[in-house]
Amino acid sequence: MLRMIRWKRPMTVLFLAVCLLSQFRLAGRDRRRQVVQQDSVERLLAAAPEGILHMRGTVDTCSTTKEQVSVVLRALAVETNGIWQALEIPGHGAGCTVKKKGEALLPGDEIEITGTLRIPEEAGNPGAFDAKAYYSRLDIVCQLTEGKILSKKSGPGGIRPFLYQARSALCASLTQILPEKEAGSMMAIALGEKRGMDPDIKALYQESGVAHITSVSGLHATVIGMGAYRLMRGLYLGIAPASVLSGCLLFFYVMLTGSGIAALRAFWMFFLWLLAQVIGRRYDGKTAAMTAATLLLLQQPEYLRDTSFLLSFAAIAVILWLLPVLQLPLAGRGGRKKGWGSAVVSAGISSVGIWVGMLPVTLYFFYQTPLYGMLLNVLAVPLLPVLMQTGLSGAVLGLCSQKAGMFFAAPVYYLLSFLERLAQGMLYLPDAVWVGGRPSLLMLGGYYGVLTLFCVLTVQRQKKVGRRGCLWLLGIPLAFLCLIRPAPQRLEVLCMDVGQGDGALLRMPDGAVFLVDGGSSSEQELWERQISQTLKYYGIRTVDAVFLSHADLDHMSGILEFLQAYEPGLTGKNIHGITLEHLILPPVADPDDFQELSMLAWQKGIAVSRMERGETIGGTNWQLTALSPRFGALSGDRNEDSLVLLLQYGAFRMLFTGDLEGAAEQALAEHAGERLQADVLKVGHHGSANGSGEAFLAQVRPKAAVISCGKKNRYGHPASETVRRLEESGSLLFSTAESGAVQITTDGSSFWIRQKNSKK
């Protein structure tokens, strides 16, 4: 009989061909999309000269939380001077958020809405979230925040509005029968609705390595589809009817939960399994996985660049190709050993194997990995069927009787509480969150190349000498060596894009890492969204010191946020991945300056010290010297009392001036004299009119100057007269508002400057 396994080789060729075809299709589509989106953005900006856009469109998808409704509109039209004009961009749309006021929206509804227009922008810093690329893949050209619905016309109905209403009803039921935190987690686990999930629990799941249970995927398909199939077969239903009913049930469940990529992959693989049962042929998981990937790419080539697609199929590849090799030690000559002990060992090996196989991919997208997540998953994965069954049963029964729903969903509360406490406890273990940075494509290729080689050798040796062949698994540590990131061979300074604020990352050739400031008056959650992501991108686990120039929030808000969330583990290191050794502050005239910051650092076991004029910190061929202020000569003005640092590496010099301006700048120029000379100047006070005076620039003589400020900030930074003085001094001028982060790299004699974005 013809078996599905015979199709493996042709299917592999077809899959690779489709991947190549998708890449060519994407290249052409990208060029067209860039032209279309650029034109649409210009028209949107023209329709909203004051930032307020009047738009109408058809609801494509919508999601409701406790406070707001988020929708994606398609078939857009905008109003300009009382005239409606359709945006001729087929398939493109707008993401809108509306405050929840009781009025329900459904897919297919036509609405008229007004709100604040936002155009997604490129990531300003390495490792930060790239909103422009993300929304471009979703064909969303703009966002509308603080929206207000002016009118609504109900859509024609159909299966999608019905399923959305069913999902909303089940979510509402869960909020009635469970506490708010557990209800949010259950909505994510069972229904794929993550917007209502508690942010702290979401972060906890991600750091502990169990976030995958909140993404509808193969585990959920097994619970829903396979559970239904076995139940129907147990009721003596035929293979064909049981296959049709269970397949339809899983199909509607996938649509109910939002048709995520992982869910679609699971559906297609389950569909092929059902097909194999009906026609009496052998099911081959590898062939099914490649078939599912091929079908999804033929439908949407953009999936080839989608994080969810790559993670989902990387995980299934590890399960199908790597785990069987790692399970060889459990295979006896007469077959696989049985018993609880063997089952536990098998589960442990599977969990470790998935972690090993997914490590480079995890680091590539998230820059960190949970070291003990493999142990936690041994318990979390078996809990998922119980959570699904009790949670969904309680939600359905809760639609009729709240008490009945609470009774059936009671295990959910205890299981989630147990999982939460276990995850929190594991984070306190040494290096629970290991920051590895983003590996290069060469590192990825080396890791998987070594892993593949040793897997092949393991299988060959297994056939010859039995279990001793598994000694070849010692190749796994060798594969890990491919992911080790060496310290930079040159000194690197990254002037980060923090909006209207200041922050610079210094990476020394001897491995030392420093931050000079880290705050913003325009960006919220600066540490979580920007600074920490950049540090993790570079694989930075320890910051030797943070220098704060003065106590204004636009220079220290991110550091304050960092210390507020800082939690020392059993070894004293921060359980969230990045540890701070030292906080260095300038002398201050007001004792209240830095008081909260200093207290937090002291409570978390971080050393705090003051640095004033003449003091130096140094290492191999580099040093940081404080040029100002002196404790006995403080003016009482925070800006004028800013800590001024001179970085020297070989013949290279860079000057950091905080918010120095006016009289203090003149006094520094008179006192320091020729010592102020620097190749690169970090311009003081974001380029304000009172800074970077002619006398000061005459002493510094910078070849390049970097201004850190926000785009279209309300202060008018940088001032035109300051820009003029810098240009007249012969300095090349760079601004984070225009080009994102600015990186300066030097070998001690020459230096190079690279901008994150050529035009932001």
PDB file of N, CA and C in Angstrom, residues 181-269:
ATOM      1  N   LYS A 181      -7.528  38.256  37.527  1.00  0.00           N
ATOM      2  CA  LYS A 181      -6.217  37.821  37.040  1.00  0.00           C
ATOM      3  C   LYS A 181      -6.300  36.452  36.389  1.00  0.00           C
ATOM      4  N   GLU A 182      -6.968  35.506  37.044  1.00  0.00           N
ATOM      5  CA  GLU A 182      -7.089  34.149  36.504  1.00  0.00           C
ATOM      6  C   GLU A 182      -7.977  34.128  35.264  1.00  0.00           C
ATOM      7  N   ALA A 183      -9.008  34.988  35.246  1.00  0.00           N
ATOM      8  CA  ALA A 183      -9.877  35.056  34.065  1.00  0.00           C
ATOM      9  C   ALA A 183      -9.099  35.532  32.850  1.00  0.00           C
ATOM     10  N   GLY A 184      -8.223  36.550  33.036  1.00  0.00           N
ATOM     11  CA  GLY A 184      -7.401  37.036  31.928  1.00  0.00           C
ATOM     12  C   GLY A 184      -6.464  35.968  31.405  1.00  0.00           C
ATOM     13  N   SER A 185      -5.858  35.200  32.313  1.00  0.00           N
ATOM     14  CA  SER A 185      -4.960  34.122  31.888  1.00  0.00           C
ATOM     15  C   SER A 185      -5.725  33.034  31.154  1.00  0.00           C
ATOM     16  N   MET A 186      -6.914  32.690  31.646  1.00  0.00           N
ATOM     17  CA  MET A 186      -7.703  31.636  31.019  1.00  0.00           C
ATOM     18  C   MET A 186      -8.204  32.052  29.644  1.00  0.00           C
ATOM     19  N   MET A 187      -8.526  33.333  29.476  1.00  0.00           N
ATOM     20  CA  MET A 187      -8.940  33.820  28.158  1.00  0.00           C
ATOM     21  C   MET A 187      -7.807  33.659  27.146  1.00  0.00           C
ATOM     22  N   ALA A 188      -6.581  33.907  27.589  1.00  0.00           N
ATOM     23  CA  ALA A 188      -5.427  33.747  26.698  1.00  0.00           C
ATOM     24  C   ALA A 188      -5.169  32.281  26.398  1.00  0.00           C
ATOM     25  N   ILE A 189      -5.257  31.423  27.420  1.00  0.00           N
ATOM     26  CA  ILE A 189      -4.939  30.009  27.252  1.00  0.00           C
ATOM     27  C   ILE A 189      -5.965  29.297  26.393  1.00  0.00           C
ATOM     28  N   ALA A 190      -7.248  29.515  26.670  1.00  0.00           N
ATOM     29  CA  ALA A 190      -8.301  28.735  26.009  1.00  0.00           C
ATOM     30  C   ALA A 190      -8.858  29.399  24.762  1.00  0.00           C
ATOM     31  N   LEU A 191      -8.844  30.751  24.727  1.00  0.00           N
ATOM     32  CA  LEU A 191      -9.509  31.460  23.634  1.00  0.00           C
ATOM     33  C   LEU A 191      -8.560  32.334  22.825  1.00  0.00           C
ATOM     34  N   GLY A 192      -7.292  32.379  23.188  1.00  0.00           N
ATOM     35  CA  GLY A 192      -6.329  33.166  22.425  1.00  0.00           C
ATOM     36  C   GLY A 192      -6.492  34.659  22.569  1.00  0.00           C
ATOM     37  N   GLU A 193      -7.252  35.113  23.575  1.00  0.00           N
ATOM     38  CA  GLU A 193      -7.482  36.535  23.801  1.00  0.00           C
ATOM     39  C   GLU A 193      -6.498  37.032  24.859  1.00  0.00           C
ATOM     40  N   LYS A 194      -5.379  37.652  24.393  1.00  0.00           N
ATOM     41  CA  LYS A 194      -4.302  38.035  25.305  1.00  0.00           C
ATOM     42  C   LYS A 194      -4.427  39.465  25.812  1.00  0.00           C
ATOM     43  N   ARG A 195      -5.307  40.254  25.237  1.00  0.00           N
ATOM     44  CA  ARG A 195      -5.379  41.654  25.628  1.00  0.00           C
ATOM     45  C   ARG A 195      -5.859  41.833  27.066  1.00  0.00           C
ATOM     46  N   GLY A 196      -6.622  40.885  27.566  1.00  0.00           N
ATOM     47  CA  GLY A 196      -7.113  40.998  28.935  1.00  0.00           C
ATOM     48  C   GLY A 196      -6.205  40.372  29.964  1.00  0.00           C
ATOM     49  N   MET A 197      -5.060  39.858  29.531  1.00  0.00           N
ATOM     50  CA  MET A 197      -4.140  39.182  30.438  1.00  0.00           C
ATOM     51  C   MET A 197      -3.370  40.189  31.285  1.00  0.00           C
ATOM     52  N   ASP A 198      -3.202  39.878  32.563  1.00  0.00           N
ATOM     53  CA  ASP A 198      -2.462  40.749  33.461  1.00  0.00           C
ATOM     54  C   ASP A 198      -1.027  40.907  32.940  1.00  0.00           C
ATOM     55  N   PRO A 199      -0.534  42.155  32.786  1.00  0.00           N
ATOM     56  CA  PRO A 199       0.819  42.363  32.229  1.00  0.00           C
ATOM     57  C   PRO A 199       1.911  41.681  33.041  1.00  0.00           C
ATOM     58  N   ASP A 200       1.764  41.676  34.366  1.00  0.00           N
ATOM     59  CA  ASP A 200       2.788  41.036  35.203  1.00  0.00           C
ATOM     60  C   ASP A 200       2.799  39.525  34.991  1.00  0.00           C
ATOM     61  N   ILE A 201       1.616  38.918  34.864  1.00  0.00           N
ATOM     62  CA  ILE A 201       1.546  37.476  34.622  1.00  0.00           C
ATOM     63  C   ILE A 201       2.086  37.147  33.235  1.00  0.00           C
ATOM     64  N   LYS A 202       1.774  37.996  32.268  1.00  0.00           N
ATOM     65  CA  LYS A 202       2.280  37.787  30.908  1.00  0.00           C
ATOM     66  C   LYS A 202       3.806  37.818  30.889  1.00  0.00           C
ATOM     67  N   ALA A 203       4.393  38.803  31.581  1.00  0.00           N
ATOM     68  CA  ALA A 203       5.854  38.893  31.655  1.00  0.00           C
ATOM     69  C   ALA A 203       6.430  37.699  32.409  1.00  0.00           C
ATOM     70  N   LEU A 204       5.733  37.257  33.468  1.00  0.00           N
ATOM     71  CA  LEU A 204       6.195  36.105  34.246  1.00  0.00           C
ATOM     72  C   LEU A 204       6.235  34.844  33.393  1.00  0.00           C
ATOM     73  N   TYR A 205       5.194  34.611  32.607  1.00  0.00           N
ATOM     74  CA  TYR A 205       5.153  33.439  31.731  1.00  0.00           C
ATOM     75  C   TYR A 205       6.265  33.486  30.691  1.00  0.00           C
ATOM     76  N   GLN A 206       6.520  34.689  30.165  1.00  0.00           N
ATOM     77  CA  GLN A 206       7.571  34.816  29.152  1.00  0.00           C
ATOM     78  C   GLN A 206       8.943  34.547  29.747  1.00  0.00           C
ATOM     79  N   GLU A 207       9.223  35.103  30.922  1.00  0.00           N
ATOM     80  CA  GLU A 207      10.540  34.933  31.532  1.00  0.00           C
ATOM     81  C   GLU A 207      10.761  33.515  32.040  1.00  0.00           C
ATOM     82  N   SER A 208       9.686  32.842  32.441  1.00  0.00           N
ATOM     83  CA  SER A 208       9.832  31.492  32.983  1.00  0.00           C
ATOM     84  C   SER A 208       9.740  30.412  31.916  1.00  0.00           C
ATOM     85  N   GLY A 209       9.359  30.780  30.683  1.00  0.00           N
ATOM     86  CA  GLY A 209       9.377  29.824  29.585  1.00  0.00           C
ATOM     87  C   GLY A 209       8.099  29.057  29.347  1.00  0.00           C
ATOM     88  N   VAL A 210       6.962  29.516  29.894  1.00  0.00           N
ATOM     89  CA  VAL A 210       5.693  28.814  29.673  1.00  0.00           C
ATOM     90  C   VAL A 210       4.696  29.676  28.905  1.00  0.00           C
ATOM     91  N   ALA A 211       5.186  30.733  28.258  1.00  0.00           N
ATOM     92  CA  ALA A 211       4.286  31.617  27.518  1.00  0.00           C
ATOM     93  C   ALA A 211       3.599  30.888  26.363  1.00  0.00           C
ATOM     94  N   HIS A 212       4.182  29.779  25.886  1.00  0.00           N
ATOM     95  CA  HIS A 212       3.610  29.061  24.748  1.00  0.00           C
ATOM     96  C   HIS A 212       2.229  28.484  25.066  1.00  0.00           C
ATOM     97  N   ILE A 213       1.890  28.288  26.327  1.00  0.00           N
ATOM     98  CA  ILE A 213       0.571  27.732  26.650  1.00  0.00           C
ATOM     99  C   ILE A 213      -0.534  28.751  26.405  1.00  0.00           C
ATOM    100  N   THR A 214      -0.158  30.042  26.244  1.00  0.00           N
ATOM    101  CA  THR A 214      -1.157  31.071  25.952  1.00  0.00           C
ATOM    102  C   THR A 214      -1.328  31.302  24.463  1.00  0.00           C
ATOM    103  N   SER A 215      -0.625  30.533  23.633  1.00  0.00           N
ATOM    104  CA  SER A 215      -0.772  30.623  22.178  1.00  0.00           C
ATOM    105  C   SER A 215      -1.441  29.351  21.676  1.00  0.00           C
ATOM    106  N   VAL A 216      -2.572  29.505  21.046  1.00  0.00           N
ATOM    107  CA  VAL A 216      -3.312  28.347  20.537  1.00  0.00           C
ATOM    108  C   VAL A 216      -2.454  27.656  19.479  1.00  0.00           C
ATOM    109  N   SER A 217      -2.084  26.396  19.745  1.00  0.00           N
ATOM    110  CA  SER A 217      -1.156  25.683  18.866  1.00  0.00           C
ATOM    111  C   SER A 217      -1.455  24.196  18.901  1.00  0.00           C
ATOM    112  N   GLY A 218      -0.405  23.378  18.694  1.00  0.00           N
ATOM    113  CA  GLY A 218      -0.580  21.932  18.622  1.00  0.00           C
ATOM    114  C   GLY A 218      -1.108  21.321  19.904  1.00  0.00           C
ATOM    115  N   LEU A 219      -0.691  21.853  21.051  1.00  0.00           N
ATOM    116  CA  LEU A 219      -1.196  21.337  22.324  1.00  0.00           C
ATOM    117  C   LEU A 219      -2.701  21.523  22.423  1.00  0.00           C
ATOM    118  N   HIS A 220      -3.169  22.698  22.022  1.00  0.00           N
ATOM    119  CA  HIS A 220      -4.607  22.970  22.062  1.00  0.00           C
ATOM    120  C   HIS A 220      -5.349  22.105  21.050  1.00  0.00           C
ATOM    121  N   ALA A 221      -4.735  21.912  19.867  1.00  0.00           N
ATOM    122  CA  ALA A 221      -5.370  21.070  18.846  1.00  0.00           C
ATOM    123  C   ALA A 221      -5.498  19.635  19.339  1.00  0.00           C
ATOM    124  N   THR A 222      -4.495  19.180  20.083  1.00  0.00           N
ATOM    125  CA  THR A 222      -4.554  17.829  20.635  1.00  0.00           C
ATOM    126  C   THR A 222      -5.702  17.704  21.624  1.00  0.00           C
ATOM    127  N   VAL A 223      -5.854  18.706  22.485  1.00  0.00           N
ATOM    128  CA  VAL A 223      -6.925  18.672  23.486  1.00  0.00           C
ATOM    129  C   VAL A 223      -8.289  18.723  22.822  1.00  0.00           C
ATOM    130  N   ILE A 224      -8.471  19.641  21.864  1.00  0.00           N
ATOM    131  CA  ILE A 224      -9.788  19.824  21.240  1.00  0.00           C
ATOM    132  C   ILE A 224     -10.042  18.778  20.161  1.00  0.00           C
ATOM    133  N   GLY A 225      -9.180  18.731  19.151  1.00  0.00           N
ATOM    134  CA  GLY A 225      -9.414  17.853  18.009  1.00  0.00           C
ATOM    135  C   GLY A 225      -9.261  16.381  18.344  1.00  0.00           C
ATOM    136  N   MET A 226      -8.090  16.026  18.899  1.00  0.00           N
ATOM    137  CA  MET A 226      -7.845  14.622  19.209  1.00  0.00           C
ATOM    138  C   MET A 226      -8.770  14.131  20.312  1.00  0.00           C
ATOM    139  N   GLY A 227      -9.067  15.005  21.273  1.00  0.00           N
ATOM    140  CA  GLY A 227      -9.996  14.616  22.334  1.00  0.00           C
ATOM    141  C   GLY A 227     -11.374  14.307  21.783  1.00  0.00           C
ATOM    142  N   ALA A 228     -11.827  15.156  20.860  1.00  0.00           N
ATOM    143  CA  ALA A 228     -13.144  14.923  20.263  1.00  0.00           C
ATOM    144  C   ALA A 228     -13.153  13.649  19.425  1.00  0.00           C
ATOM    145  N   TYR A 229     -12.078  13.424  18.674  1.00  0.00           N
ATOM    146  CA  TYR A 229     -12.012  12.222  17.826  1.00  0.00           C
ATOM    147  C   TYR A 229     -12.055  10.955  18.673  1.00  0.00           C
ATOM    148  N   ARG A 230     -11.262  10.917  19.737  1.00  0.00           N
ATOM    149  CA  ARG A 230     -11.237   9.725  20.577  1.00  0.00           C
ATOM    150  C   ARG A 230     -12.557   9.528  21.302  1.00  0.00           C
ATOM    151  N   LEU A 231     -13.192  10.604  21.683  1.00  0.00           N
ATOM    152  CA  LEU A 231     -14.497  10.485  22.334  1.00  0.00           C
ATOM    153  C   LEU A 231     -15.520   9.881  21.383  1.00  0.00           C
ATOM    154  N   MET A 232     -15.521  10.356  20.153  1.00  0.00           N
ATOM    155  CA  MET A 232     -16.491   9.838  19.175  1.00  0.00           C
ATOM    156  C   MET A 232     -16.191   8.390  18.808  1.00  0.00           C
ATOM    157  N   ARG A 233     -14.916   8.065  18.713  1.00  0.00           N
ATOM    158  CA  ARG A 233     -14.582   6.670  18.433  1.00  0.00           C
ATOM    159  C   ARG A 233     -14.950   5.778  19.619  1.00  0.00           C
ATOM    160  N   GLY A 234     -14.811   6.339  20.829  1.00  0.00           N
ATOM    161  CA  GLY A 234     -15.206   5.594  22.010  1.00  0.00           C
ATOM    162  C   GLY A 234     -16.703   5.357  22.078  1.00  0.00           C
ATOM    163  N   LEU A 235     -17.449   6.215  21.415  1.00  0.00           N
ATOM    164  CA  LEU A 235     -18.909   6.053  21.335  1.00  0.00           C
ATOM    165  C   LEU A 235     -19.304   5.221  20.118  1.00  0.00           C
ATOM    166  N   TYR A 236     -18.315   4.512  19.552  1.00  0.00           N
ATOM    167  CA  TYR A 236     -18.525   3.580  18.438  1.00  0.00           C
ATOM    168  C   TYR A 236     -18.985   4.286  17.162  1.00  0.00           C
ATOM    169  N   LEU A 237     -18.561   5.527  17.002  1.00  0.00           N
ATOM    170  CA  LEU A 237     -18.819   6.217  15.745  1.00  0.00           C
ATOM    171  C   LEU A 237     -17.746   5.801  14.744  1.00  0.00           C
ATOM    172  N   GLY A 238     -18.079   5.692  13.488  1.00  0.00           N
ATOM    173  CA  GLY A 238     -17.130   5.272  12.468  1.00  0.00           C
ATOM    174  C   GLY A 238     -15.989   6.252  12.293  1.00  0.00           C
ATOM    175  N   ILE A 239     -14.917   5.782  11.642  1.00  0.00           N
ATOM    176  CA  ILE A 239     -13.731   6.622  11.454  1.00  0.00           C
ATOM    177  C   ILE A 239     -14.072   7.872  10.643  1.00  0.00           C
ATOM    178  N   ALA A 240     -14.797   7.696   9.543  1.00  0.00           N
ATOM    179  CA  ALA A 240     -15.115   8.837   8.680  1.00  0.00           C
ATOM    180  C   ALA A 240     -15.983   9.868   9.392  1.00  0.00           C
ATOM    181  N   PRO A 241     -17.118   9.464  10.025  1.00  0.00           N
ATOM    182  CA  PRO A 241     -17.927  10.466  10.734  1.00  0.00           C
ATOM    183  C   PRO A 241     -17.155  11.135  11.878  1.00  0.00           C
ATOM    184  N   ALA A 242     -16.381  10.337  12.628  1.00  0.00           N
ATOM    185  CA  ALA A 242     -15.614  10.912  13.730  1.00  0.00           C
ATOM    186  C   ALA A 242     -14.576  11.912  13.213  1.00  0.00           C
ATOM    187  N   SER A 243     -13.976  11.597  12.070  1.00  0.00           N
ATOM    188  CA  SER A 243     -12.982  12.495  11.486  1.00  0.00           C
ATOM    189  C   SER A 243     -13.618  13.795  11.028  1.00  0.00           C
ATOM    190  N   VAL A 244     -14.766  13.698  10.365  1.00  0.00           N
ATOM    191  CA  VAL A 244     -15.445  14.900   9.870  1.00  0.00           C
ATOM    192  C   VAL A 244     -15.877  15.788  11.031  1.00  0.00           C
ATOM    193  N   LEU A 245     -16.480  15.216  12.048  1.00  0.00           N
ATOM    194  CA  LEU A 245     -16.995  16.003  13.169  1.00  0.00           C
ATOM    195  C   LEU A 245     -15.858  16.631  13.975  1.00  0.00           C
ATOM    196  N   SER A 246     -14.821  15.851  14.269  1.00  0.00           N
ATOM    197  CA  SER A 246     -13.706  16.403  15.047  1.00  0.00           C
ATOM    198  C   SER A 246     -12.928  17.437  14.237  1.00  0.00           C
ATOM    199  N   GLY A 247     -12.808  17.217  12.922  1.00  0.00           N
ATOM    200  CA  GLY A 247     -12.140  18.197  12.070  1.00  0.00           C
ATOM    201  C   GLY A 247     -12.909  19.504  12.013  1.00  0.00           C
ATOM    202  N   CYS A 248     -14.233  19.420  11.883  1.00  0.00           N
ATOM    203  CA  CYS A 248     -15.065  20.634  11.865  1.00  0.00           C
ATOM    204  C   CYS A 248     -14.997  21.361  13.202  1.00  0.00           C
ATOM    205  N   LEU A 249     -15.002  20.586  14.291  1.00  0.00           N
ATOM    206  CA  LEU A 249     -14.923  21.200  15.612  1.00  0.00           C
ATOM    207  C   LEU A 249     -13.619  21.975  15.767  1.00  0.00           C
ATOM    208  N   LEU A 250     -12.498  21.375  15.347  1.00  0.00           N
ATOM    209  CA  LEU A 250     -11.212  22.056  15.457  1.00  0.00           C
ATOM    210  C   LEU A 250     -11.154  23.272  14.537  1.00  0.00           C
ATOM    211  N   PHE A 251     -11.749  23.155  13.347  1.00  0.00           N
ATOM    212  CA  PHE A 251     -11.771  24.278  12.416  1.00  0.00           C
ATOM    213  C   PHE A 251     -12.488  25.480  13.028  1.00  0.00           C
ATOM    214  N   PHE A 252     -13.652  25.246  13.626  1.00  0.00           N
ATOM    215  CA  PHE A 252     -14.399  26.348  14.233  1.00  0.00           C
ATOM    216  C   PHE A 252     -13.677  26.883  15.477  1.00  0.00           C
ATOM    217  N   TYR A 253     -12.993  26.007  16.194  1.00  0.00           N
ATOM    218  CA  TYR A 253     -12.234  26.469  17.357  1.00  0.00           C
ATOM    219  C   TYR A 253     -11.080  27.368  16.915  1.00  0.00           C
ATOM    220  N   VAL A 254     -10.397  27.003  15.838  1.00  0.00           N
ATOM    221  CA  VAL A 254      -9.310  27.832  15.315  1.00  0.00           C
ATOM    222  C   VAL A 254      -9.842  29.197  14.892  1.00  0.00           C
ATOM    223  N   MET A 255     -10.979  29.220  14.221  1.00  0.00           N
ATOM    224  CA  MET A 255     -11.584  30.505  13.833  1.00  0.00           C
ATOM    225  C   MET A 255     -12.030  31.287  15.059  1.00  0.00           C
ATOM    226  N   LEU A 256     -12.570  30.591  16.048  1.00  0.00           N
ATOM    227  CA  LEU A 256     -13.034  31.237  17.273  1.00  0.00           C
ATOM    228  C   LEU A 256     -11.885  31.939  17.987  1.00  0.00           C
ATOM    229  N   THR A 257     -10.707  31.348  17.963  1.00  0.00           N
ATOM    230  CA  THR A 257      -9.556  31.897  18.688  1.00  0.00           C
ATOM    231  C   THR A 257      -8.719  32.863  17.860  1.00  0.00           C
ATOM    232  N   GLY A 258      -9.171  33.200  16.667  1.00  0.00           N
ATOM    233  CA  GLY A 258      -8.500  34.232  15.891  1.00  0.00           C
ATOM    234  C   GLY A 258      -7.646  33.759  14.742  1.00  0.00           C
ATOM    235  N   SER A 259      -7.625  32.469  14.465  1.00  0.00           N
ATOM    236  CA  SER A 259      -6.894  31.921  13.315  1.00  0.00           C
ATOM    237  C   SER A 259      -5.421  32.318  13.315  1.00  0.00           C
ATOM    238  N   GLY A 260      -4.763  32.137  14.457  1.00  0.00           N
ATOM    239  CA  GLY A 260      -3.331  32.401  14.531  1.00  0.00           C
ATOM    240  C   GLY A 260      -2.538  31.409  13.699  1.00  0.00           C
ATOM    241  N   ILE A 261      -1.311  31.767  13.386  1.00  0.00           N
ATOM    242  CA  ILE A 261      -0.491  30.912  12.521  1.00  0.00           C
ATOM    243  C   ILE A 261      -0.259  29.551  13.156  1.00  0.00           C
ATOM    244  N   ALA A 262       0.085  29.521  14.446  1.00  0.00           N
ATOM    245  CA  ALA A 262       0.320  28.247  15.115  1.00  0.00           C
ATOM    246  C   ALA A 262      -0.936  27.386  15.107  1.00  0.00           C
ATOM    247  N   ALA A 263      -2.089  28.037  15.271  1.00  0.00           N
ATOM    248  CA  ALA A 263      -3.351  27.286  15.250  1.00  0.00           C
ATOM    249  C   ALA A 263      -3.645  26.746  13.858  1.00  0.00           C
ATOM    250  N   LEU A 264      -3.376  27.528  12.828  1.00  0.00           N
ATOM    251  CA  LEU A 264      -3.595  27.066  11.454  1.00  0.00           C
ATOM    252  C   LEU A 264      -2.647  25.915  11.121  1.00  0.00           C
ATOM    253  N   ARG A 265      -1.401  26.013  11.576  1.00  0.00           N
ATOM    254  CA  ARG A 265      -0.462  24.913  11.374  1.00  0.00           C
ATOM    255  C   ARG A 265      -0.960  23.640  12.039  1.00  0.00           C
ATOM    256  N   ALA A 266      -1.455  23.761  13.261  1.00  0.00           N
ATOM    257  CA  ALA A 266      -1.967  22.597  13.986  1.00  0.00           C
ATOM    258  C   ALA A 266      -3.193  22.016  13.287  1.00  0.00           C
ATOM    259  N   PHE A 267      -4.049  22.898  12.761  1.00  0.00           N
ATOM    260  CA  PHE A 267      -5.249  22.407  12.081  1.00  0.00           C
ATOM    261  C   PHE A 267      -4.888  21.597  10.844  1.00  0.00           C
ATOM    262  N   TRP A 268      -3.975  22.128  10.024  1.00  0.00           N
ATOM    263  CA  TRP A 268      -3.628  21.419   8.794  1.00  0.00           C
ATOM    264  C   TRP A 268      -2.952  20.086   9.083  1.00  0.00           C
ATOM    265  N   MET A 269      -2.119  20.045  10.097  1.00  0.00           N
ATOM    266  CA  MET A 269      -1.473  18.778  10.444  1.00  0.00           C
ATOM    267  C   MET A 269      -2.502  17.773  10.982  1.00  0.00           C
TER     268      MET A 269
END
